[in-house]
Short mmCIF file of N, CA and C in Angstrom, two decimals:
data_model
loop_
_atom_site.label_atom_id
_atom_site.label_comp_id
_atom_site.label_asym_id
_atom_site.label_seq_id
_atom_site.Cartn_x
_atom_site.Cartn_y
_atom_site.Cartn_z
N UNK A 22 18.81 -17.15 -243.07
CA UNK A 22 18.10 -16.32 -242.13
C UNK A 22 16.59 -16.56 -242.14
N UNK A 23 16.05 -16.89 -243.30
CA UNK A 23 14.61 -17.13 -243.39
C UNK A 23 14.23 -18.34 -242.54
N UNK A 24 15.07 -19.39 -242.55
CA UNK A 24 14.79 -20.57 -241.72
C UNK A 24 14.75 -20.19 -240.25
N UNK A 25 15.65 -19.34 -239.83
CA UNK A 25 15.68 -18.94 -238.43
C UNK A 25 14.42 -18.16 -238.08
N UNK A 26 14.01 -17.26 -238.97
CA UNK A 26 12.81 -16.46 -238.72
C UNK A 26 11.57 -17.34 -238.62
N UNK A 27 11.46 -18.30 -239.49
CA UNK A 27 10.28 -19.16 -239.47
C UNK A 27 10.23 -20.00 -238.20
N UNK A 28 11.37 -20.49 -237.76
CA UNK A 28 11.41 -21.26 -236.51
C UNK A 28 11.10 -20.37 -235.31
N UNK A 29 11.66 -19.18 -235.30
CA UNK A 29 11.38 -18.26 -234.20
C UNK A 29 9.90 -17.87 -234.16
N UNK A 30 9.31 -17.64 -235.33
CA UNK A 30 7.88 -17.33 -235.39
C UNK A 30 7.06 -18.50 -234.86
N UNK A 31 7.41 -19.69 -235.25
CA UNK A 31 6.69 -20.88 -234.77
C UNK A 31 6.80 -21.01 -233.26
N UNK A 32 7.98 -20.72 -232.72
CA UNK A 32 8.18 -20.82 -231.27
C UNK A 32 7.31 -19.80 -230.51
N UNK A 33 6.99 -18.68 -231.14
CA UNK A 33 6.12 -17.69 -230.51
C UNK A 33 4.65 -18.08 -230.59
N UNK A 34 4.31 -18.94 -231.54
CA UNK A 34 2.91 -19.27 -231.79
C UNK A 34 2.46 -20.60 -231.20
N UNK A 35 3.39 -21.44 -230.81
CA UNK A 35 3.02 -22.79 -230.37
C UNK A 35 3.84 -23.22 -229.16
N UNK A 36 3.29 -24.15 -228.41
CA UNK A 36 4.01 -24.69 -227.26
C UNK A 36 5.13 -25.64 -227.69
N UNK A 37 4.92 -26.32 -228.82
CA UNK A 37 5.90 -27.27 -229.34
C UNK A 37 6.09 -27.02 -230.82
N UNK A 38 7.34 -27.02 -231.25
CA UNK A 38 7.67 -26.84 -232.65
C UNK A 38 8.48 -28.05 -233.09
N UNK A 39 8.05 -28.67 -234.16
CA UNK A 39 8.72 -29.85 -234.69
C UNK A 39 9.40 -29.46 -236.00
N UNK A 40 10.68 -29.78 -236.10
CA UNK A 40 11.44 -29.52 -237.32
C UNK A 40 11.91 -30.84 -237.88
N UNK A 41 11.58 -31.12 -239.13
CA UNK A 41 12.07 -32.34 -239.79
C UNK A 41 13.47 -32.01 -240.26
N UNK A 42 14.45 -32.77 -239.75
CA UNK A 42 15.85 -32.43 -240.00
C UNK A 42 16.53 -33.33 -241.01
N UNK A 43 15.83 -34.25 -241.65
CA UNK A 43 16.45 -35.08 -242.66
C UNK A 43 16.61 -36.51 -242.21
N UNK A 44 17.14 -37.31 -243.07
CA UNK A 44 17.29 -38.74 -242.82
C UNK A 44 18.58 -39.04 -242.07
N UNK A 45 18.46 -39.76 -240.98
CA UNK A 45 19.62 -40.27 -240.28
C UNK A 45 20.19 -39.31 -239.26
N UNK A 46 20.42 -39.80 -238.07
CA UNK A 46 21.01 -38.98 -237.02
C UNK A 46 22.45 -38.64 -237.35
N UNK A 47 23.05 -39.32 -238.29
CA UNK A 47 24.43 -39.02 -238.65
C UNK A 47 24.50 -37.85 -239.63
N UNK A 48 23.43 -37.48 -240.28
CA UNK A 48 23.45 -36.40 -241.24
C UNK A 48 22.39 -35.35 -240.89
N UNK A 49 21.14 -35.73 -240.85
CA UNK A 49 20.07 -34.77 -240.59
C UNK A 49 20.20 -34.10 -239.25
N UNK A 50 20.30 -34.89 -238.19
CA UNK A 50 20.40 -34.32 -236.84
C UNK A 50 21.70 -33.54 -236.69
N UNK A 51 22.76 -34.03 -237.28
CA UNK A 51 24.04 -33.34 -237.15
C UNK A 51 23.97 -31.94 -237.76
N UNK A 52 23.43 -31.84 -238.95
CA UNK A 52 23.30 -30.52 -239.58
C UNK A 52 22.37 -29.62 -238.77
N UNK A 53 21.26 -30.17 -238.33
CA UNK A 53 20.29 -29.38 -237.59
C UNK A 53 20.88 -28.87 -236.28
N UNK A 54 21.49 -29.75 -235.51
CA UNK A 54 21.99 -29.37 -234.19
C UNK A 54 23.29 -28.57 -234.28
N UNK A 55 24.23 -29.06 -235.10
CA UNK A 55 25.54 -28.40 -235.16
C UNK A 55 25.54 -27.09 -235.95
N UNK A 56 24.64 -26.97 -236.91
CA UNK A 56 24.65 -25.75 -237.73
C UNK A 56 23.47 -24.84 -237.45
N UNK A 57 22.26 -25.33 -237.73
CA UNK A 57 21.09 -24.45 -237.59
C UNK A 57 20.90 -24.00 -236.15
N UNK A 58 20.88 -24.93 -235.22
CA UNK A 58 20.64 -24.56 -233.82
C UNK A 58 21.75 -23.68 -233.27
N UNK A 59 22.97 -24.01 -233.59
CA UNK A 59 24.11 -23.23 -233.11
C UNK A 59 24.04 -21.81 -233.67
N UNK A 60 23.83 -21.69 -234.96
CA UNK A 60 23.78 -20.38 -235.61
C UNK A 60 22.59 -19.55 -235.13
N UNK A 61 21.44 -20.21 -234.91
CA UNK A 61 20.23 -19.49 -234.53
C UNK A 61 20.07 -19.35 -233.02
N UNK A 62 20.96 -19.96 -232.25
CA UNK A 62 20.84 -19.91 -230.80
C UNK A 62 19.66 -20.72 -230.26
N UNK A 63 19.32 -21.79 -230.97
CA UNK A 63 18.21 -22.65 -230.57
C UNK A 63 18.73 -23.82 -229.74
N UNK A 64 17.91 -24.31 -228.81
CA UNK A 64 18.28 -25.44 -227.98
C UNK A 64 17.14 -26.46 -228.01
N UNK A 65 17.27 -27.51 -228.82
CA UNK A 65 16.21 -28.52 -228.86
C UNK A 65 16.05 -29.18 -227.49
N UNK A 66 14.82 -29.55 -227.16
CA UNK A 66 14.54 -30.18 -225.87
C UNK A 66 14.42 -31.69 -225.99
N UNK A 67 14.27 -32.20 -227.23
CA UNK A 67 14.17 -33.64 -227.46
C UNK A 67 14.34 -33.90 -228.95
N UNK A 68 14.54 -35.16 -229.28
CA UNK A 68 14.63 -35.58 -230.67
C UNK A 68 13.70 -36.76 -230.88
N UNK A 69 13.18 -36.85 -232.10
CA UNK A 69 12.39 -38.02 -232.49
C UNK A 69 13.16 -38.72 -233.59
N UNK A 70 13.49 -39.97 -233.35
CA UNK A 70 14.20 -40.78 -234.33
C UNK A 70 13.16 -41.64 -235.04
N UNK A 71 12.91 -41.35 -236.32
CA UNK A 71 11.90 -42.06 -237.09
C UNK A 71 12.58 -43.19 -237.85
N UNK A 72 12.01 -44.39 -237.73
CA UNK A 72 12.56 -45.54 -238.43
C UNK A 72 11.43 -46.45 -238.89
N UNK A 73 11.77 -47.41 -239.73
CA UNK A 73 10.80 -48.40 -240.18
C UNK A 73 11.35 -49.80 -239.96
N UNK A 74 10.44 -50.74 -239.78
CA UNK A 74 10.83 -52.15 -239.69
C UNK A 74 11.54 -52.54 -240.98
N UNK A 75 10.99 -52.10 -242.11
CA UNK A 75 11.56 -52.42 -243.42
C UNK A 75 13.03 -51.99 -243.52
N UNK A 76 13.32 -50.77 -243.08
CA UNK A 76 14.70 -50.27 -243.18
C UNK A 76 15.63 -51.08 -242.30
N UNK A 77 15.19 -51.42 -241.10
CA UNK A 77 16.04 -52.21 -240.21
C UNK A 77 16.27 -53.62 -240.76
N UNK A 78 15.25 -54.21 -241.37
CA UNK A 78 15.45 -55.53 -241.98
C UNK A 78 16.40 -55.41 -243.17
N UNK A 79 16.30 -54.36 -243.92
CA UNK A 79 17.21 -54.13 -245.04
C UNK A 79 18.65 -54.02 -244.53
N UNK A 80 18.85 -53.28 -243.44
CA UNK A 80 20.18 -53.19 -242.83
C UNK A 80 20.63 -54.53 -242.28
N UNK A 81 19.66 -55.41 -241.98
CA UNK A 81 19.97 -56.75 -241.49
C UNK A 81 20.20 -57.76 -242.60
N UNK A 82 20.18 -57.31 -243.87
CA UNK A 82 20.53 -58.18 -244.98
C UNK A 82 19.38 -58.69 -245.83
N UNK A 83 18.16 -58.25 -245.59
CA UNK A 83 17.02 -58.71 -246.38
C UNK A 83 16.99 -57.98 -247.72
N UNK A 84 16.74 -58.71 -248.78
CA UNK A 84 16.62 -58.11 -250.12
C UNK A 84 15.31 -57.31 -250.19
N UNK A 85 15.30 -56.30 -251.02
CA UNK A 85 14.12 -55.42 -251.12
C UNK A 85 12.83 -56.19 -251.39
N UNK A 86 12.88 -57.16 -252.26
CA UNK A 86 11.65 -57.88 -252.61
C UNK A 86 11.11 -58.74 -251.46
N UNK A 87 11.90 -58.95 -250.42
CA UNK A 87 11.45 -59.76 -249.28
C UNK A 87 11.16 -58.93 -248.03
N UNK A 88 11.21 -57.62 -248.13
CA UNK A 88 11.02 -56.78 -246.96
C UNK A 88 9.62 -56.86 -246.35
N UNK A 89 8.64 -57.29 -247.14
CA UNK A 89 7.27 -57.40 -246.65
C UNK A 89 7.00 -58.67 -245.87
N UNK A 90 7.99 -59.55 -245.76
CA UNK A 90 7.82 -60.81 -245.04
C UNK A 90 8.48 -60.69 -243.66
N UNK A 91 7.84 -61.32 -242.67
CA UNK A 91 8.42 -61.29 -241.33
C UNK A 91 9.80 -61.93 -241.33
N UNK A 92 10.76 -61.25 -240.71
CA UNK A 92 12.11 -61.79 -240.57
C UNK A 92 12.73 -61.19 -239.31
N UNK A 93 12.41 -61.78 -238.18
CA UNK A 93 12.85 -61.27 -236.89
C UNK A 93 14.37 -61.34 -236.77
N UNK A 94 14.98 -62.37 -237.34
CA UNK A 94 16.44 -62.52 -237.26
C UNK A 94 17.14 -61.38 -237.99
N UNK A 95 16.67 -61.04 -239.18
CA UNK A 95 17.26 -59.93 -239.93
C UNK A 95 17.02 -58.61 -239.20
N UNK A 96 15.84 -58.47 -238.64
CA UNK A 96 15.53 -57.27 -237.88
C UNK A 96 16.50 -57.14 -236.70
N UNK A 97 16.74 -58.22 -236.03
CA UNK A 97 17.69 -58.23 -234.90
C UNK A 97 19.07 -57.75 -235.37
N UNK A 98 19.52 -58.24 -236.53
CA UNK A 98 20.82 -57.81 -237.05
C UNK A 98 20.81 -56.33 -237.42
N UNK A 99 19.69 -55.84 -237.92
CA UNK A 99 19.59 -54.45 -238.33
C UNK A 99 19.44 -53.47 -237.19
N UNK A 100 19.12 -53.97 -236.00
CA UNK A 100 18.93 -53.08 -234.85
C UNK A 100 20.20 -52.33 -234.46
N UNK A 101 21.35 -52.83 -234.89
CA UNK A 101 22.61 -52.13 -234.60
C UNK A 101 22.56 -50.72 -235.20
N UNK A 102 21.88 -50.57 -236.34
CA UNK A 102 21.74 -49.27 -236.98
C UNK A 102 20.91 -48.33 -236.12
N UNK A 103 19.78 -48.82 -235.64
CA UNK A 103 18.92 -48.03 -234.75
C UNK A 103 19.69 -47.64 -233.48
N UNK A 104 20.38 -48.59 -232.91
CA UNK A 104 21.12 -48.32 -231.68
C UNK A 104 22.16 -47.22 -231.89
N UNK A 105 22.85 -47.26 -233.01
CA UNK A 105 23.89 -46.25 -233.29
C UNK A 105 23.28 -44.85 -233.37
N UNK A 106 22.17 -44.73 -234.11
CA UNK A 106 21.52 -43.43 -234.23
C UNK A 106 20.98 -42.96 -232.87
N UNK A 107 20.41 -43.87 -232.13
CA UNK A 107 19.87 -43.53 -230.80
C UNK A 107 20.99 -43.03 -229.89
N UNK A 108 22.10 -43.73 -229.88
CA UNK A 108 23.23 -43.32 -229.03
C UNK A 108 23.84 -42.00 -229.49
N UNK A 109 23.87 -41.76 -230.80
CA UNK A 109 24.35 -40.47 -231.30
C UNK A 109 23.52 -39.33 -230.71
N UNK A 110 22.22 -39.51 -230.72
CA UNK A 110 21.32 -38.47 -230.22
C UNK A 110 21.44 -38.32 -228.71
N UNK A 111 21.40 -39.43 -227.99
CA UNK A 111 21.35 -39.35 -226.52
C UNK A 111 22.72 -39.12 -225.88
N UNK A 112 23.76 -39.70 -226.44
CA UNK A 112 25.09 -39.57 -225.83
C UNK A 112 25.90 -38.43 -226.44
N UNK A 113 25.98 -38.38 -227.75
CA UNK A 113 26.79 -37.35 -228.40
C UNK A 113 26.16 -35.97 -228.24
N UNK A 114 24.84 -35.89 -228.48
CA UNK A 114 24.15 -34.60 -228.39
C UNK A 114 23.48 -34.37 -227.04
N UNK A 115 23.37 -35.40 -226.22
CA UNK A 115 22.79 -35.23 -224.90
C UNK A 115 21.30 -34.93 -224.88
N UNK A 116 20.59 -35.35 -225.92
CA UNK A 116 19.16 -35.09 -226.02
C UNK A 116 18.34 -36.33 -225.66
N UNK A 117 17.23 -36.15 -224.96
CA UNK A 117 16.31 -37.28 -224.80
C UNK A 117 15.71 -37.60 -226.16
N UNK A 118 15.41 -38.87 -226.38
CA UNK A 118 14.99 -39.30 -227.71
C UNK A 118 13.79 -40.24 -227.62
N UNK A 119 12.79 -39.99 -228.46
CA UNK A 119 11.66 -40.88 -228.64
C UNK A 119 11.85 -41.54 -230.00
N UNK A 120 11.70 -42.85 -230.06
CA UNK A 120 11.81 -43.57 -231.33
C UNK A 120 10.41 -43.75 -231.90
N UNK A 121 10.24 -43.29 -233.11
CA UNK A 121 8.96 -43.43 -233.83
C UNK A 121 9.09 -44.59 -234.82
N UNK A 122 8.25 -45.59 -234.65
CA UNK A 122 8.20 -46.71 -235.60
C UNK A 122 7.15 -46.34 -236.64
N UNK A 123 7.59 -45.93 -237.80
CA UNK A 123 6.69 -45.53 -238.89
C UNK A 123 6.11 -46.82 -239.48
N UNK A 124 4.88 -47.13 -239.13
CA UNK A 124 4.26 -48.43 -239.40
C UNK A 124 3.93 -48.67 -240.87
N UNK A 125 4.23 -49.88 -241.33
CA UNK A 125 3.81 -50.39 -242.63
C UNK A 125 2.86 -51.55 -242.38
N UNK A 126 1.95 -51.81 -243.31
CA UNK A 126 0.96 -52.87 -243.10
C UNK A 126 1.58 -54.25 -242.94
N UNK A 127 2.76 -54.47 -243.50
CA UNK A 127 3.40 -55.79 -243.40
C UNK A 127 4.15 -55.99 -242.09
N UNK A 128 4.28 -54.95 -241.28
CA UNK A 128 4.97 -55.09 -239.99
C UNK A 128 4.18 -56.04 -239.09
N UNK A 129 4.89 -56.92 -238.43
CA UNK A 129 4.21 -57.89 -237.57
C UNK A 129 4.35 -57.50 -236.10
N UNK A 130 3.49 -58.06 -235.28
CA UNK A 130 3.55 -57.80 -233.84
C UNK A 130 4.90 -58.20 -233.26
N UNK A 131 5.45 -59.33 -233.74
CA UNK A 131 6.74 -59.80 -233.24
C UNK A 131 7.86 -58.81 -233.58
N UNK A 132 7.81 -58.24 -234.78
CA UNK A 132 8.83 -57.29 -235.19
C UNK A 132 8.72 -55.99 -234.38
N UNK A 133 7.52 -55.51 -234.21
CA UNK A 133 7.31 -54.29 -233.43
C UNK A 133 7.76 -54.51 -231.98
N UNK A 134 7.39 -55.65 -231.41
CA UNK A 134 7.76 -55.96 -230.02
C UNK A 134 9.27 -56.00 -229.85
N UNK A 135 9.98 -56.55 -230.83
CA UNK A 135 11.44 -56.62 -230.75
C UNK A 135 12.04 -55.21 -230.72
N UNK A 136 11.55 -54.33 -231.55
CA UNK A 136 12.07 -52.96 -231.57
C UNK A 136 11.78 -52.25 -230.26
N UNK A 137 10.55 -52.40 -229.77
CA UNK A 137 10.19 -51.76 -228.50
C UNK A 137 11.10 -52.26 -227.38
N UNK A 138 11.34 -53.57 -227.32
CA UNK A 138 12.23 -54.12 -226.28
C UNK A 138 13.64 -53.56 -226.42
N UNK A 139 14.13 -53.46 -227.63
CA UNK A 139 15.48 -52.95 -227.85
C UNK A 139 15.60 -51.51 -227.38
N UNK A 140 14.64 -50.68 -227.77
CA UNK A 140 14.68 -49.27 -227.38
C UNK A 140 14.56 -49.15 -225.86
N UNK A 141 13.70 -49.93 -225.26
CA UNK A 141 13.58 -49.90 -223.80
C UNK A 141 14.87 -50.34 -223.13
N UNK A 142 15.58 -51.30 -223.72
CA UNK A 142 16.86 -51.74 -223.14
C UNK A 142 17.91 -50.64 -223.21
N UNK A 143 17.73 -49.69 -224.12
CA UNK A 143 18.63 -48.55 -224.24
C UNK A 143 18.20 -47.41 -223.31
N UNK A 144 17.08 -47.61 -222.64
CA UNK A 144 16.57 -46.58 -221.74
C UNK A 144 15.59 -45.62 -222.40
N UNK A 145 15.13 -45.97 -223.60
CA UNK A 145 14.24 -45.08 -224.33
C UNK A 145 12.82 -45.59 -224.45
N UNK A 146 12.09 -44.91 -225.27
CA UNK A 146 10.69 -45.22 -225.50
C UNK A 146 10.43 -45.26 -227.00
N UNK A 147 9.76 -46.31 -227.45
CA UNK A 147 9.39 -46.44 -228.86
C UNK A 147 7.88 -46.40 -228.98
N UNK A 148 7.40 -45.70 -230.01
CA UNK A 148 5.97 -45.53 -230.24
C UNK A 148 5.67 -45.83 -231.69
N UNK A 149 4.62 -46.61 -231.93
CA UNK A 149 4.19 -46.90 -233.30
C UNK A 149 3.33 -45.74 -233.79
N UNK A 150 3.62 -45.25 -234.99
CA UNK A 150 2.83 -44.19 -235.60
C UNK A 150 2.17 -44.73 -236.87
N UNK A 151 0.87 -44.51 -236.97
CA UNK A 151 0.10 -44.96 -238.13
C UNK A 151 -0.58 -43.77 -238.82
N UNK A 152 0.08 -42.65 -238.83
CA UNK A 152 -0.50 -41.43 -239.40
C UNK A 152 -0.79 -41.55 -240.89
N UNK A 153 -0.06 -42.39 -241.60
CA UNK A 153 -0.30 -42.55 -243.04
C UNK A 153 -1.69 -43.13 -243.29
N UNK A 154 -2.18 -43.94 -242.35
CA UNK A 154 -3.49 -44.58 -242.52
C UNK A 154 -4.58 -43.90 -241.71
N UNK A 155 -4.20 -43.30 -240.58
CA UNK A 155 -5.19 -42.77 -239.65
C UNK A 155 -5.14 -41.26 -239.50
N UNK A 156 -4.31 -40.59 -240.27
CA UNK A 156 -4.19 -39.14 -240.13
C UNK A 156 -3.63 -38.77 -238.78
N UNK A 157 -4.07 -37.63 -238.27
CA UNK A 157 -3.57 -37.12 -236.99
C UNK A 157 -3.78 -38.08 -235.85
N UNK A 158 -4.89 -38.83 -235.86
CA UNK A 158 -5.15 -39.79 -234.78
C UNK A 158 -4.06 -40.85 -234.71
N UNK A 159 -3.45 -41.18 -235.84
CA UNK A 159 -2.41 -42.19 -235.88
C UNK A 159 -1.08 -41.72 -235.32
N UNK A 160 -0.98 -40.43 -235.04
CA UNK A 160 0.26 -39.87 -234.48
C UNK A 160 0.07 -39.31 -233.07
N UNK A 161 -1.13 -39.48 -232.51
CA UNK A 161 -1.39 -38.93 -231.18
C UNK A 161 -0.48 -39.54 -230.11
N UNK A 162 -0.26 -40.84 -230.15
CA UNK A 162 0.61 -41.48 -229.15
C UNK A 162 2.03 -40.95 -229.25
N UNK A 163 2.49 -40.70 -230.46
CA UNK A 163 3.83 -40.13 -230.66
C UNK A 163 3.89 -38.71 -230.08
N UNK A 164 2.90 -37.91 -230.39
CA UNK A 164 2.87 -36.54 -229.87
C UNK A 164 2.86 -36.55 -228.35
N UNK A 165 2.07 -37.43 -227.76
CA UNK A 165 2.00 -37.52 -226.30
C UNK A 165 3.35 -37.95 -225.72
N UNK A 166 4.02 -38.89 -226.36
CA UNK A 166 5.34 -39.34 -225.89
C UNK A 166 6.36 -38.20 -225.94
N UNK A 167 6.30 -37.39 -226.98
CA UNK A 167 7.22 -36.26 -227.09
C UNK A 167 6.93 -35.24 -225.98
N UNK A 168 5.67 -34.92 -225.77
CA UNK A 168 5.30 -33.97 -224.71
C UNK A 168 5.77 -34.49 -223.35
N UNK A 169 5.54 -35.77 -223.09
CA UNK A 169 5.97 -36.36 -221.81
C UNK A 169 7.48 -36.33 -221.66
N UNK A 170 8.19 -36.58 -222.74
CA UNK A 170 9.66 -36.56 -222.70
C UNK A 170 10.18 -35.16 -222.43
N UNK A 171 9.63 -34.19 -223.13
CA UNK A 171 10.06 -32.81 -222.91
C UNK A 171 9.73 -32.37 -221.49
N UNK A 172 8.54 -32.69 -221.03
CA UNK A 172 8.11 -32.31 -219.68
C UNK A 172 9.00 -32.95 -218.62
N UNK A 173 9.31 -34.22 -218.79
CA UNK A 173 10.14 -34.94 -217.83
C UNK A 173 11.56 -34.39 -217.78
N UNK A 174 12.01 -33.78 -218.87
CA UNK A 174 13.38 -33.28 -218.95
C UNK A 174 13.46 -31.76 -218.93
N UNK A 175 12.37 -31.12 -218.56
CA UNK A 175 12.29 -29.65 -218.60
C UNK A 175 13.39 -28.98 -217.79
N UNK A 176 13.72 -29.51 -216.63
CA UNK A 176 14.70 -28.87 -215.76
C UNK A 176 16.11 -29.42 -215.94
N UNK A 177 16.25 -30.42 -216.81
CA UNK A 177 17.56 -31.03 -217.04
C UNK A 177 18.37 -30.19 -218.01
N UNK A 178 19.65 -30.04 -217.75
CA UNK A 178 20.52 -29.35 -218.68
C UNK A 178 20.73 -30.26 -219.88
N UNK A 179 20.32 -29.81 -221.02
CA UNK A 179 20.42 -30.60 -222.24
C UNK A 179 21.44 -29.97 -223.15
N UNK A 180 22.24 -30.81 -223.75
CA UNK A 180 23.23 -30.29 -224.70
C UNK A 180 24.24 -31.36 -225.02
N UNK A 181 25.19 -30.99 -225.81
CA UNK A 181 26.19 -31.94 -226.28
C UNK A 181 27.03 -32.44 -225.12
N UNK A 182 27.13 -33.77 -225.06
CA UNK A 182 27.84 -34.40 -223.95
C UNK A 182 29.35 -34.12 -224.01
N UNK A 183 29.90 -33.93 -225.21
CA UNK A 183 31.35 -33.79 -225.33
C UNK A 183 31.84 -32.35 -225.26
N UNK A 184 30.94 -31.40 -225.14
CA UNK A 184 31.36 -29.99 -225.08
C UNK A 184 31.67 -29.61 -223.66
#
């Protein structure tokens, strides 16, 4: 009940409330949407899928000690993971989704461009966030993308596609 009260209080105080729901759309988003939102009567207007180039390369078969080196081929193989999470959010839950690329210094322009192209091919939008290095300024583009996504979908009925 305390979680519900804090979210409701935040909704009264701000135009946008962001809830960190955990790692992975298969676990974090599922618990948040299927349990918390259902129990509290909340209806999210969008989701942000946070990922890293490093994680996608790891899913593409790169060993941990080599994650700091450019490997577009491994990244391409790992994109299946991103696609699955993106489709879970957009198709299973029926939510618009912004993909946040949580930037590391070893990420290359080619790797970032590949992710952006992939997300765009899915009909989405990917934004690089550098908040770890630049503070709030490094997340402004992400915040703007979320606001634009929510605004663009304000009148759309959002909810689980299979219900």
